[in-house]
mmCIF file of C-alpha atoms in Angstrom:
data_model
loop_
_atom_site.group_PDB
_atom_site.id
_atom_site.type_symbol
_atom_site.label_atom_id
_atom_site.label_comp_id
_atom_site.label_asym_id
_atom_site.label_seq_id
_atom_site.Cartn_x
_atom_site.Cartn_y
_atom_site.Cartn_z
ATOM 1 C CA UNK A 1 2.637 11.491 29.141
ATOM 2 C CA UNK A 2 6.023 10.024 29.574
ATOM 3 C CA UNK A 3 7.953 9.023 26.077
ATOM 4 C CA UNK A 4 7.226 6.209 23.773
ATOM 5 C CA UNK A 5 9.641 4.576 22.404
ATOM 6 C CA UNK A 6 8.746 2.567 19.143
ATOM 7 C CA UNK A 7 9.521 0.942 15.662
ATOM 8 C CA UNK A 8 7.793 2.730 13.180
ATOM 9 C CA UNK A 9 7.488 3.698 8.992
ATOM 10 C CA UNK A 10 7.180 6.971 7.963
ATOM 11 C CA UNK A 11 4.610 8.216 5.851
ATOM 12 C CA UNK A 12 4.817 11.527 5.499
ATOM 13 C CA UNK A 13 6.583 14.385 6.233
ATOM 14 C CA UNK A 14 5.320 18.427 5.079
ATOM 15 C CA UNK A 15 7.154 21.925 6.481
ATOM 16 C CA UNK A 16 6.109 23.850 9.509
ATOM 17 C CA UNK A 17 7.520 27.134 9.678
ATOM 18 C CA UNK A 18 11.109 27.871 8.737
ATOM 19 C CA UNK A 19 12.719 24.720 10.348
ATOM 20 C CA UNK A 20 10.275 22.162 11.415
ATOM 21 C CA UNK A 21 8.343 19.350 9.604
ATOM 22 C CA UNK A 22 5.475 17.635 10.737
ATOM 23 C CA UNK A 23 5.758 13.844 10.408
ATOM 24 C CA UNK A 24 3.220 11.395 9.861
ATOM 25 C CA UNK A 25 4.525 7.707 11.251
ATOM 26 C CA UNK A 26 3.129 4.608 11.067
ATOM 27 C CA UNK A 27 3.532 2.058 14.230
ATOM 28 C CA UNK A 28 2.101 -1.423 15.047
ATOM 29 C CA UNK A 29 0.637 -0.827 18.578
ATOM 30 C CA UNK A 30 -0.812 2.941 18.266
ATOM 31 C CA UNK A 31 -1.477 2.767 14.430
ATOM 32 C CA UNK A 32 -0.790 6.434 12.175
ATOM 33 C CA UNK A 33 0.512 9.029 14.592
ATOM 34 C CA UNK A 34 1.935 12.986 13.700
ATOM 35 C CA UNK A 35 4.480 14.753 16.000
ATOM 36 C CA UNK A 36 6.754 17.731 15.171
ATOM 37 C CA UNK A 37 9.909 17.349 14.026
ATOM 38 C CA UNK A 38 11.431 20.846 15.770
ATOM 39 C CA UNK A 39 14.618 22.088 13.368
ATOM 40 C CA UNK A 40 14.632 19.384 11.105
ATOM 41 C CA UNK A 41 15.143 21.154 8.408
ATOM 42 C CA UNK A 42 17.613 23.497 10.265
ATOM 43 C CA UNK A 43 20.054 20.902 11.284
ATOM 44 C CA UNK A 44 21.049 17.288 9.210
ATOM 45 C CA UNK A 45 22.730 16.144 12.593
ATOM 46 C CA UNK A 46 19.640 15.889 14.331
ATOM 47 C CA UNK A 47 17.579 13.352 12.521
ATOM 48 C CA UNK A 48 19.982 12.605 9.815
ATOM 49 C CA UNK A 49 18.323 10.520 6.682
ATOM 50 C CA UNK A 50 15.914 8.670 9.791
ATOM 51 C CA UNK A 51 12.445 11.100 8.619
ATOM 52 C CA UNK A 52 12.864 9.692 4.633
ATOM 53 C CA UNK A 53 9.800 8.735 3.369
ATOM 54 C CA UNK A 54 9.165 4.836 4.004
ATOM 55 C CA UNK A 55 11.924 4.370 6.387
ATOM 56 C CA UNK A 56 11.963 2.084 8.894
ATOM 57 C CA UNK A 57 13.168 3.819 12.261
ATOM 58 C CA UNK A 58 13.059 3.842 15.918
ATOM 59 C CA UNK A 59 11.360 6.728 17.420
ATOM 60 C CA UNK A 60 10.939 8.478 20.887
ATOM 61 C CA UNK A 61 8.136 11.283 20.878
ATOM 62 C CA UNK A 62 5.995 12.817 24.032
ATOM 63 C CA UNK A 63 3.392 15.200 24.766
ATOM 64 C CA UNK A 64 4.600 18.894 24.971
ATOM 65 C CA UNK A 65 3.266 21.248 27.489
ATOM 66 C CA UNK A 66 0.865 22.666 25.144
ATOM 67 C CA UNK A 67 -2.533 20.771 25.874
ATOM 68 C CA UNK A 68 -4.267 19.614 22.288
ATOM 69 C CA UNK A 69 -0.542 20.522 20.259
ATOM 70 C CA UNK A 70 1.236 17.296 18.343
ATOM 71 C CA UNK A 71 3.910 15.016 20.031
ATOM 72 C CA UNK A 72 6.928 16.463 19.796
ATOM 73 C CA UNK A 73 9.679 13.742 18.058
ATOM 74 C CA UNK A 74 12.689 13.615 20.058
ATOM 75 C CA UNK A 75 14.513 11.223 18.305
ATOM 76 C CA UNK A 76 14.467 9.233 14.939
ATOM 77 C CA UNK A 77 16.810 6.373 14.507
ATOM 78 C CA UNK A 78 17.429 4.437 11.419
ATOM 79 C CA UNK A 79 16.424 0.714 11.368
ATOM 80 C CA UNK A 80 15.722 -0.493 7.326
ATOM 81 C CA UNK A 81 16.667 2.401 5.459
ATOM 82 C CA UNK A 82 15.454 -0.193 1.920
ATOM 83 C CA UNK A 83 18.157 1.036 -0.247
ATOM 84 C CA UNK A 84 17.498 -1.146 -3.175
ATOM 85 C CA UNK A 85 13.972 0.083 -3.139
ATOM 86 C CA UNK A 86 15.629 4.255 -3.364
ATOM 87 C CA UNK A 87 17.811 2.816 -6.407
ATOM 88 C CA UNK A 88 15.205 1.685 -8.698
ATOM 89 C CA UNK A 89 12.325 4.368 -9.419
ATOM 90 C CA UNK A 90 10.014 1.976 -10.399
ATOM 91 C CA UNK A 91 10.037 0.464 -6.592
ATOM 92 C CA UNK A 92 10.227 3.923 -5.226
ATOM 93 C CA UNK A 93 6.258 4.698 -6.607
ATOM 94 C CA UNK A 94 5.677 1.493 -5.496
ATOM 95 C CA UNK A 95 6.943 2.229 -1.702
ATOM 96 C CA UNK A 96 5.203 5.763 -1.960
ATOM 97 C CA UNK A 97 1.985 4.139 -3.225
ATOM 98 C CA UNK A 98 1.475 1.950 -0.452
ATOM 99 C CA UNK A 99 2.970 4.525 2.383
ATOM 100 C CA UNK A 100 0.457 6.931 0.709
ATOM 101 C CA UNK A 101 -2.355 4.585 0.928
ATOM 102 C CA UNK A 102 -1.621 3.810 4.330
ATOM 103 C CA UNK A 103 -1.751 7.207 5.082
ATOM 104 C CA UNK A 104 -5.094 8.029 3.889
ATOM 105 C CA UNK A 105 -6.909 5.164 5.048
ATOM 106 C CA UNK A 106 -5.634 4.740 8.105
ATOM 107 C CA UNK A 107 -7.048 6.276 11.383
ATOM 108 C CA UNK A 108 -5.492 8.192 14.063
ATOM 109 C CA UNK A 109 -4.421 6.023 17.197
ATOM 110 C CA UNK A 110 -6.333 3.087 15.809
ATOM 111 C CA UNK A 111 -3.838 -0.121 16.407
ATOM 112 C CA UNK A 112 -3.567 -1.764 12.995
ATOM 113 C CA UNK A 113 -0.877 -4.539 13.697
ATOM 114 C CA UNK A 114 -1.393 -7.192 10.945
ATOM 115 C CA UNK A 115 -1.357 -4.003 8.439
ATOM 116 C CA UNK A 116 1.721 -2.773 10.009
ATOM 117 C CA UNK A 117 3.293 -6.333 9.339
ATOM 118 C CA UNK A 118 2.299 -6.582 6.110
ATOM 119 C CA UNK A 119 3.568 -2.937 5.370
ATOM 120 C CA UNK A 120 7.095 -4.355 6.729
ATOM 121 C CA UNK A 121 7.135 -7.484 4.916
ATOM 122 C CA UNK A 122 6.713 -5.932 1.660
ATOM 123 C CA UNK A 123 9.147 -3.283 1.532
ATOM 124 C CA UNK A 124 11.791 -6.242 2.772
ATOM 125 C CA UNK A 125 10.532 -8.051 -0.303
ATOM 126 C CA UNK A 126 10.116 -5.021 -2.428
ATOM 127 C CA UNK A 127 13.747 -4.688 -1.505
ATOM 128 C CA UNK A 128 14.934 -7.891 -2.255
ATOM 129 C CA UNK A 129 16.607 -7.756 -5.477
ATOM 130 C CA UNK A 130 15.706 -11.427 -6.905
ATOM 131 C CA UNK A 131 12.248 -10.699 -6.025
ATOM 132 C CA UNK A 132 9.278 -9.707 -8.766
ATOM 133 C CA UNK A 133 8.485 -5.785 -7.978
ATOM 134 C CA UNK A 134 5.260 -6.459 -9.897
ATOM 135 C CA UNK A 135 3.994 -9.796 -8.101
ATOM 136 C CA UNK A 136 4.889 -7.742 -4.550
ATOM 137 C CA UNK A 137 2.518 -4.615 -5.166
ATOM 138 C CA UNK A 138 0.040 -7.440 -6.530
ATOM 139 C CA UNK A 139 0.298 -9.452 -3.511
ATOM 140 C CA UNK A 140 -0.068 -6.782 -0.949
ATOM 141 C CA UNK A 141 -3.038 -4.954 -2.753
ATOM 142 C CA UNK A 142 -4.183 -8.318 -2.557
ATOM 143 C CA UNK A 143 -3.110 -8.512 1.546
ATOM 144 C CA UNK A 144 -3.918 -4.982 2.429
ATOM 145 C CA UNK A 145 -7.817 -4.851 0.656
ATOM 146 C CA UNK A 146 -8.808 -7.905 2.512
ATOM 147 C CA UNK A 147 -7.432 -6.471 6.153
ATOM 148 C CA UNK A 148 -9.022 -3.389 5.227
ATOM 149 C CA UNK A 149 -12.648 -5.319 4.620
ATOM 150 C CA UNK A 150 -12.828 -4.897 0.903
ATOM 151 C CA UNK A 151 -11.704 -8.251 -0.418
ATOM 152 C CA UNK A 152 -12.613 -8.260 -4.241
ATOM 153 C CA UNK A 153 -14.822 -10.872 -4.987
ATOM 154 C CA UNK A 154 -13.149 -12.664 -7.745
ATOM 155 C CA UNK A 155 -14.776 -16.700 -7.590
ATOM 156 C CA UNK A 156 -18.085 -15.691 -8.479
ATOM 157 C CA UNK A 157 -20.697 -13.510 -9.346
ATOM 158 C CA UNK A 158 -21.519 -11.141 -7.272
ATOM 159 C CA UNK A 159 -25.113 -11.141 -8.054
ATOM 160 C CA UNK A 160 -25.885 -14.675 -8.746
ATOM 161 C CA UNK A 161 -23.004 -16.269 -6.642
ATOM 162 C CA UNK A 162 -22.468 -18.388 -10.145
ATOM 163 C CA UNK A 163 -19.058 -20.222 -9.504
ATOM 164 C CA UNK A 164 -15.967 -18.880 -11.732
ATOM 165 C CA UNK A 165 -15.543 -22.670 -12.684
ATOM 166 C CA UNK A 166 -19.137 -22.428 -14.900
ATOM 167 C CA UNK A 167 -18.672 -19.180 -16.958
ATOM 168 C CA UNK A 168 -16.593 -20.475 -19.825
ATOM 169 C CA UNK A 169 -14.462 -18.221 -21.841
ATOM 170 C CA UNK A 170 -14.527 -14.544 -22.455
ATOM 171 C CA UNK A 171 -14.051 -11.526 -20.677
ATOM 172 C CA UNK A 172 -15.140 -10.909 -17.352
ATOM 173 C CA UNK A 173 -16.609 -7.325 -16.495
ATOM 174 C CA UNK A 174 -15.263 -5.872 -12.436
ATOM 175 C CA UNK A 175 -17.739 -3.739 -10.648
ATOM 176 C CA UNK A 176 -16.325 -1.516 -8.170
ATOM 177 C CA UNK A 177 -19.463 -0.547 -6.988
ATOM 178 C CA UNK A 178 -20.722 -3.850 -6.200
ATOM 179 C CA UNK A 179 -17.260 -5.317 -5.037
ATOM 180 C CA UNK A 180 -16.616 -8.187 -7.611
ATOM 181 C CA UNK A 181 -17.032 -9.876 -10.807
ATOM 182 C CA UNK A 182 -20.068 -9.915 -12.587
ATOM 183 C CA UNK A 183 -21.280 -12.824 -14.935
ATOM 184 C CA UNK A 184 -22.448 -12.314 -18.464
ATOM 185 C CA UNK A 185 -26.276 -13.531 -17.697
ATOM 186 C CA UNK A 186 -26.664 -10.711 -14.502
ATOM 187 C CA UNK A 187 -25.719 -7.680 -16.920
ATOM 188 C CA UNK A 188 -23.729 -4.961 -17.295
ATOM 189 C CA UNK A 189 -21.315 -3.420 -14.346
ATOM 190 C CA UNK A 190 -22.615 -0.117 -12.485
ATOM 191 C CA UNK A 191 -18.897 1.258 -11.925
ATOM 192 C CA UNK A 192 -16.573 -0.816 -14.394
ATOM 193 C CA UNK A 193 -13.046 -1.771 -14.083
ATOM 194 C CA UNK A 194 -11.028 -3.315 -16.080
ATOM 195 C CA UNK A 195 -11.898 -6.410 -18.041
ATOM 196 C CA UNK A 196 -10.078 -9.964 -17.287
ATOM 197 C CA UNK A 197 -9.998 -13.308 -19.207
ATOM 198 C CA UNK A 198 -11.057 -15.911 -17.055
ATOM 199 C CA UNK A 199 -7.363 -17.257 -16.970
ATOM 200 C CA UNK A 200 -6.195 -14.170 -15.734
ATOM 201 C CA UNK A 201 -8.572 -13.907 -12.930
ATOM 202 C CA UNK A 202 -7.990 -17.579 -12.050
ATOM 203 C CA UNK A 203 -4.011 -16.994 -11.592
ATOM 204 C CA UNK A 204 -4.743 -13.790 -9.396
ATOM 205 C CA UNK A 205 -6.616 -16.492 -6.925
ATOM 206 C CA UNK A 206 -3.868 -18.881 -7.253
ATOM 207 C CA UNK A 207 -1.563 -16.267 -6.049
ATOM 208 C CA UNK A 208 -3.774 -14.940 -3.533
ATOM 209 C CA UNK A 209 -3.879 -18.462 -1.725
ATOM 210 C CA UNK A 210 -0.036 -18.316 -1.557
ATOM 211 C CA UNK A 211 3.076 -16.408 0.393
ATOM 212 C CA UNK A 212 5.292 -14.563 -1.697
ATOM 213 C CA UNK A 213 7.925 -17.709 -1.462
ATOM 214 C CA UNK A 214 4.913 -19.652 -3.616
ATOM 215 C CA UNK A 215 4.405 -16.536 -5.773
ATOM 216 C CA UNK A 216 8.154 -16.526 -7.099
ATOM 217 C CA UNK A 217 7.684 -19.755 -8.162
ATOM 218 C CA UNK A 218 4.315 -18.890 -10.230
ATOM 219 C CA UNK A 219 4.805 -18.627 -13.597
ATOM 220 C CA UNK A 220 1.637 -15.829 -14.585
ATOM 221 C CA UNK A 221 0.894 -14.389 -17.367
ATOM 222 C CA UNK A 222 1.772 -11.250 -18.647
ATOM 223 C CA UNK A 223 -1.847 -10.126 -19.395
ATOM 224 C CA UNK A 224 -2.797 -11.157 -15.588
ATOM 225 C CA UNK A 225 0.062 -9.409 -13.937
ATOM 226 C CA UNK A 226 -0.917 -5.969 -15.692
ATOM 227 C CA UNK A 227 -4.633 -6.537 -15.973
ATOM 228 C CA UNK A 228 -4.639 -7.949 -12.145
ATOM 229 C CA UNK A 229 -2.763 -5.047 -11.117
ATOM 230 C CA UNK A 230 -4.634 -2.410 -13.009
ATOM 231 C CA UNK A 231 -7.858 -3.887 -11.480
ATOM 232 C CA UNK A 232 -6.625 -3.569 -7.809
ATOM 233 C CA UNK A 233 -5.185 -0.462 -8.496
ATOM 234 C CA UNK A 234 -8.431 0.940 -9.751
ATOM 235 C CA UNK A 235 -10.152 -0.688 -6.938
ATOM 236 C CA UNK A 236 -8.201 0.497 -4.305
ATOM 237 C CA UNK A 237 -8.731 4.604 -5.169
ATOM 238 C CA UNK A 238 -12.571 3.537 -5.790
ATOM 239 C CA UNK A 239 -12.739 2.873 -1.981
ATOM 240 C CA UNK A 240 -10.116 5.975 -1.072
ATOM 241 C CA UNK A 241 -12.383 8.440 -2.880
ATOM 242 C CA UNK A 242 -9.751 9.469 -5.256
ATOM 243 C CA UNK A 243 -6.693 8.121 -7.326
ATOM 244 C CA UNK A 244 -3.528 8.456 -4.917
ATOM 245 C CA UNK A 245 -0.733 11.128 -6.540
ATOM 246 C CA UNK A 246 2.081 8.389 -6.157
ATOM 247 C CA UNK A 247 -0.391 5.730 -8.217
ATOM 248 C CA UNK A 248 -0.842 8.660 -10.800
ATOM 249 C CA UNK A 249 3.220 9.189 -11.231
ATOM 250 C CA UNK A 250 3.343 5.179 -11.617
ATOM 251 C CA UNK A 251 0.970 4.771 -14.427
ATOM 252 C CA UNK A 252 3.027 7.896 -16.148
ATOM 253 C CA UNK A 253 6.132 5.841 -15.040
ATOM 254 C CA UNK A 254 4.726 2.725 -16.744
ATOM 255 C CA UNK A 255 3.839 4.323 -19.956
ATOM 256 C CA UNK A 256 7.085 5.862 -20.379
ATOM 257 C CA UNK A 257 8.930 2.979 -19.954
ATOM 258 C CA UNK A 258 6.731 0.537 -21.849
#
Protein backbone atom coordinates (compact mmCIF):
# COMPACT_ATOMS: atom_id res chain seq x y z
CA UNK A 1 0.00 0.00 0.00
CA UNK A 2 1.68 3.15 -1.02
CA UNK A 3 1.24 6.30 1.59
CA UNK A 4 -1.79 8.34 2.24
CA UNK A 5 -1.53 11.52 2.70
CA UNK A 6 -4.53 13.25 4.57
CA UNK A 7 -6.17 15.98 6.85
CA UNK A 8 -7.19 14.47 9.85
CA UNK A 9 -8.29 15.04 13.98
CA UNK A 10 -6.89 13.10 16.45
CA UNK A 11 -8.71 11.22 18.85
CA UNK A 12 -6.68 9.38 20.76
CA UNK A 13 -3.43 8.57 21.53
CA UNK A 14 -2.29 5.51 24.47
CA UNK A 15 1.63 4.11 24.96
CA UNK A 16 3.11 1.15 23.22
CA UNK A 17 6.17 0.00 24.69
CA UNK A 18 8.85 2.36 25.93
CA UNK A 19 8.65 4.94 23.03
CA UNK A 20 5.73 4.50 20.82
CA UNK A 21 2.01 5.53 21.01
CA UNK A 22 -0.68 4.23 19.14
CA UNK A 23 -2.89 6.94 17.60
CA UNK A 24 -6.38 6.90 16.85
CA UNK A 25 -7.19 9.68 13.88
CA UNK A 26 -10.13 10.73 12.51
CA UNK A 27 -10.28 11.57 8.52
CA UNK A 28 -13.13 12.50 6.10
CA UNK A 29 -12.58 9.92 3.27
CA UNK A 30 -11.44 6.63 5.33
CA UNK A 31 -13.36 7.55 8.59
CA UNK A 32 -11.44 6.46 12.35
CA UNK A 33 -8.09 4.92 11.51
CA UNK A 34 -4.99 3.71 14.23
CA UNK A 35 -1.30 3.61 13.12
CA UNK A 36 1.84 3.59 15.32
CA UNK A 37 3.47 6.42 16.20
CA UNK A 38 7.28 4.68 16.39
CA UNK A 39 9.47 6.93 19.15
CA UNK A 40 7.06 9.40 19.83
CA UNK A 41 7.55 9.54 23.06
CA UNK A 42 11.38 9.16 22.61
CA UNK A 43 11.91 12.17 20.51
CA UNK A 44 9.71 15.84 20.60
CA UNK A 45 11.41 16.61 17.12
CA UNK A 46 9.65 14.04 15.42
CA UNK A 47 6.01 14.81 15.74
CA UNK A 48 6.33 17.86 17.79
CA UNK A 49 2.78 19.07 19.50
CA UNK A 50 1.03 17.52 15.84
CA UNK A 51 -0.39 13.94 17.97
CA UNK A 52 -2.34 16.46 20.79
CA UNK A 53 -5.55 15.34 21.38
CA UNK A 54 -8.14 17.16 18.93
CA UNK A 55 -5.62 18.58 16.67
CA UNK A 56 -6.10 19.22 13.37
CA UNK A 57 -3.01 17.84 11.28
CA UNK A 58 -1.80 16.53 8.09
CA UNK A 59 -0.74 13.02 8.13
CA UNK A 60 1.23 10.46 5.93
CA UNK A 61 0.92 6.73 7.24
CA UNK A 62 1.42 3.21 5.18
CA UNK A 63 1.26 -0.36 5.64
CA UNK A 64 4.43 -1.92 7.26
CA UNK A 65 5.78 -5.18 6.17
CA UNK A 66 4.10 -6.98 8.86
CA UNK A 67 0.78 -8.40 7.24
CA UNK A 68 -2.41 -7.68 9.79
CA UNK A 69 0.09 -4.97 12.08
CA UNK A 70 -1.26 -1.05 12.23
CA UNK A 71 -0.14 1.70 9.70
CA UNK A 72 2.81 2.97 10.66
CA UNK A 73 2.53 7.19 10.93
CA UNK A 74 5.30 8.71 9.17
CA UNK A 75 4.54 12.08 9.59
CA UNK A 76 2.13 14.43 11.57
CA UNK A 77 1.92 18.02 10.62
CA UNK A 78 0.12 20.71 12.40
CA UNK A 79 -2.88 22.38 10.63
CA UNK A 80 -5.52 24.00 13.57
CA UNK A 81 -3.74 23.45 16.62
CA UNK A 82 -7.42 25.43 18.44
CA UNK A 83 -5.50 27.26 20.99
CA UNK A 84 -8.31 29.16 22.48
CA UNK A 85 -10.08 25.90 22.98
CA UNK A 86 -6.45 24.50 25.22
CA UNK A 87 -6.82 27.95 27.23
CA UNK A 88 -10.17 27.61 28.64
CA UNK A 89 -10.86 24.14 30.51
CA UNK A 90 -14.30 24.36 30.17
CA UNK A 91 -13.87 24.07 26.11
CA UNK A 92 -11.16 21.55 26.59
CA UNK A 93 -14.01 18.75 28.09
CA UNK A 94 -15.98 20.00 25.56
CA UNK A 95 -13.30 19.16 22.62
CA UNK A 96 -12.50 15.79 24.52
CA UNK A 97 -16.22 14.99 24.78
CA UNK A 98 -16.95 15.09 21.29
CA UNK A 99 -13.33 13.56 20.08
CA UNK A 100 -14.25 10.84 22.66
CA UNK A 101 -17.61 10.29 21.28
CA UNK A 102 -16.36 10.16 17.94
CA UNK A 103 -14.14 7.67 18.92
CA UNK A 104 -16.45 5.21 20.29
CA UNK A 105 -19.07 5.37 17.86
CA UNK A 106 -17.35 5.51 15.00
CA UNK A 107 -16.29 2.45 12.85
CA UNK A 108 -13.08 1.43 11.46
CA UNK A 109 -12.53 2.51 7.69
CA UNK A 110 -16.16 3.50 7.45
CA UNK A 111 -16.11 7.07 5.42
CA UNK A 112 -18.10 9.44 7.62
CA UNK A 113 -17.61 12.84 5.72
CA UNK A 114 -20.55 15.08 6.84
CA UNK A 115 -19.47 13.92 10.58
CA UNK A 116 -15.98 14.77 9.85
CA UNK A 117 -17.24 18.34 8.75
CA UNK A 118 -19.23 18.88 11.44
CA UNK A 119 -16.37 17.71 13.87
CA UNK A 120 -14.24 20.62 12.06
CA UNK A 121 -16.74 23.23 12.14
CA UNK A 122 -17.23 23.04 15.74
CA UNK A 123 -13.94 23.11 17.17
CA UNK A 124 -13.40 26.41 14.71
CA UNK A 125 -16.47 27.70 16.50
CA UNK A 126 -15.68 26.20 19.82
CA UNK A 127 -12.56 28.22 19.24
CA UNK A 128 -13.91 31.33 18.38
CA UNK A 129 -13.76 33.49 21.29
CA UNK A 130 -17.12 35.66 20.76
CA UNK A 131 -18.85 32.49 20.27
CA UNK A 132 -21.33 30.70 23.09
CA UNK A 133 -19.25 27.40 24.28
CA UNK A 134 -22.63 26.21 25.57
CA UNK A 135 -24.93 26.84 22.37
CA UNK A 136 -21.80 24.98 20.26
CA UNK A 137 -21.82 21.55 22.27
CA UNK A 138 -25.78 22.06 22.05
CA UNK A 139 -25.76 22.51 18.44
CA UNK A 140 -23.51 19.71 17.48
CA UNK A 141 -25.16 17.08 19.88
CA UNK A 142 -27.94 18.34 18.07
CA UNK A 143 -25.86 17.84 14.40
CA UNK A 144 -23.99 14.75 15.32
CA UNK A 145 -27.32 12.54 16.86
CA UNK A 146 -29.23 13.16 13.74
CA UNK A 147 -26.11 12.00 11.27
CA UNK A 148 -25.70 9.24 13.54
CA UNK A 149 -29.67 8.13 13.07
CA UNK A 150 -30.85 8.98 16.52
CA UNK A 151 -32.53 12.33 16.08
CA UNK A 152 -34.53 12.97 19.41
CA UNK A 153 -37.95 13.33 18.76
CA UNK A 154 -38.80 16.56 20.34
CA UNK A 155 -42.35 17.92 18.23
CA UNK A 156 -44.42 15.27 19.43
CA UNK A 157 -45.27 12.35 21.19
CA UNK A 158 -43.70 9.58 20.50
CA UNK A 159 -46.54 7.33 21.12
CA UNK A 160 -49.47 9.26 20.00
CA UNK A 161 -47.64 11.58 17.45
CA UNK A 162 -49.77 14.47 19.50
CA UNK A 163 -48.22 17.80 18.12
CA UNK A 164 -45.97 19.85 20.78
CA UNK A 165 -48.30 22.86 19.79
CA UNK A 166 -51.49 20.94 21.78
CA UNK A 167 -49.91 19.89 25.16
CA UNK A 168 -50.21 23.12 27.08
CA UNK A 169 -48.03 23.86 29.98
CA UNK A 170 -46.06 21.69 32.29
CA UNK A 171 -43.27 19.52 32.20
CA UNK A 172 -42.52 17.26 29.56
CA UNK A 173 -41.10 13.68 30.51
CA UNK A 174 -37.84 12.34 27.69
CA UNK A 175 -37.69 8.67 27.10
CA UNK A 176 -34.47 7.42 26.03
CA UNK A 177 -35.71 4.22 25.41
CA UNK A 178 -38.34 5.17 23.10
CA UNK A 179 -36.34 8.13 21.44
CA UNK A 180 -38.52 11.26 22.32
CA UNK A 181 -40.96 13.10 24.29
CA UNK A 182 -43.77 11.60 25.78
CA UNK A 183 -47.22 13.37 26.41
CA UNK A 184 -48.98 13.41 29.72
CA UNK A 185 -52.19 11.25 28.39
CA UNK A 186 -49.64 8.13 26.94
CA UNK A 187 -47.97 7.68 30.54
CA UNK A 188 -45.04 7.47 32.22
CA UNK A 189 -41.35 7.20 30.43
CA UNK A 190 -39.63 3.58 30.37
CA UNK A 191 -35.94 5.12 30.61
CA UNK A 192 -36.40 8.88 31.82
CA UNK A 193 -34.34 11.85 31.15
CA UNK A 194 -34.53 14.90 32.19
CA UNK A 195 -37.71 16.90 32.40
CA UNK A 196 -38.30 20.17 30.06
CA UNK A 197 -40.94 22.99 30.13
CA UNK A 198 -42.52 23.18 26.97
CA UNK A 199 -40.67 26.58 26.31
CA UNK A 200 -37.53 25.03 26.74
CA UNK A 201 -38.09 22.27 24.37
CA UNK A 202 -39.59 24.71 21.84
CA UNK A 203 -36.23 26.96 21.80
CA UNK A 204 -34.05 23.69 21.41
CA UNK A 205 -36.16 23.27 17.90
CA UNK A 206 -35.76 26.81 17.09
CA UNK A 207 -32.10 26.37 17.34
CA UNK A 208 -32.00 23.14 15.74
CA UNK A 209 -33.58 24.69 12.45
CA UNK A 210 -30.68 27.23 12.45
CA UNK A 211 -26.62 27.55 11.72
CA UNK A 212 -24.65 28.63 14.48
CA UNK A 213 -24.59 32.38 12.81
CA UNK A 214 -28.67 32.22 13.70
CA UNK A 215 -27.90 30.62 17.08
CA UNK A 216 -25.68 33.67 18.32
CA UNK A 217 -28.34 35.74 17.68
CA UNK A 218 -30.95 33.53 19.85
CA UNK A 219 -31.62 34.83 22.93
CA UNK A 220 -32.53 31.17 25.09
CA UNK A 221 -33.16 30.67 28.20
CA UNK A 222 -31.08 29.72 30.86
CA UNK A 223 -33.25 26.73 31.98
CA UNK A 224 -33.22 25.45 28.14
CA UNK A 225 -29.54 25.79 27.59
CA UNK A 226 -28.77 23.52 30.77
CA UNK A 227 -31.87 21.37 30.67
CA UNK A 228 -31.40 20.99 26.63
CA UNK A 229 -27.94 20.12 27.17
CA UNK A 230 -28.34 17.77 30.06
CA UNK A 231 -31.01 15.94 27.95
CA UNK A 232 -28.65 15.38 24.91
CA UNK A 233 -25.98 14.65 27.04
CA UNK A 234 -27.89 11.91 28.75
CA UNK A 235 -29.12 10.80 25.47
CA UNK A 236 -26.09 10.54 23.78
CA UNK A 237 -24.28 7.86 26.50
CA UNK A 238 -27.89 6.05 26.46
CA UNK A 239 -27.08 5.09 22.80
CA UNK A 240 -23.01 4.65 23.55
CA UNK A 241 -23.77 2.11 26.28
CA UNK A 242 -22.10 4.09 28.91
CA UNK A 243 -21.45 7.77 30.13
CA UNK A 244 -18.14 8.97 28.24
CA UNK A 245 -15.09 9.77 31.00
CA UNK A 246 -14.61 13.35 29.40
CA UNK A 247 -18.70 13.99 29.88
CA UNK A 248 -18.15 12.68 33.54
CA UNK A 249 -15.08 15.33 34.25
CA UNK A 250 -17.55 18.08 32.66
CA UNK A 251 -20.48 17.62 34.88
CA UNK A 252 -17.72 17.65 37.93
CA UNK A 253 -16.35 20.75 36.03
CA UNK A 254 -19.84 22.31 35.99
CA UNK A 255 -20.63 21.75 39.56
CA UNK A 256 -17.53 23.18 40.73
CA UNK A 257 -17.80 26.16 39.00
CA UNK A 258 -21.52 26.80 39.44
Amino acid sequence: MPPVTTSAVILRSIEYGDFDLIVTFFTQAQGKRAALAKNARKSFKRFGGALELFSKVSIVYAHGKKKGGLPLLSESNLEQHFSNIRMDIHKTALASLWAETIYSWAEEEQAQEEIFQLLIRSLENLDDEKVDRDKVNILFLLRFLALAGLTPSLDQCVLCCRSLEDWGQGGICFDHARGGIVCPKCGVCLAPGPVLSVGAVKQLLWLNKGDLAAAGRMKLSREAMDRGRDLLESFLAYHLGREPKSLRFLKDLRRRHF
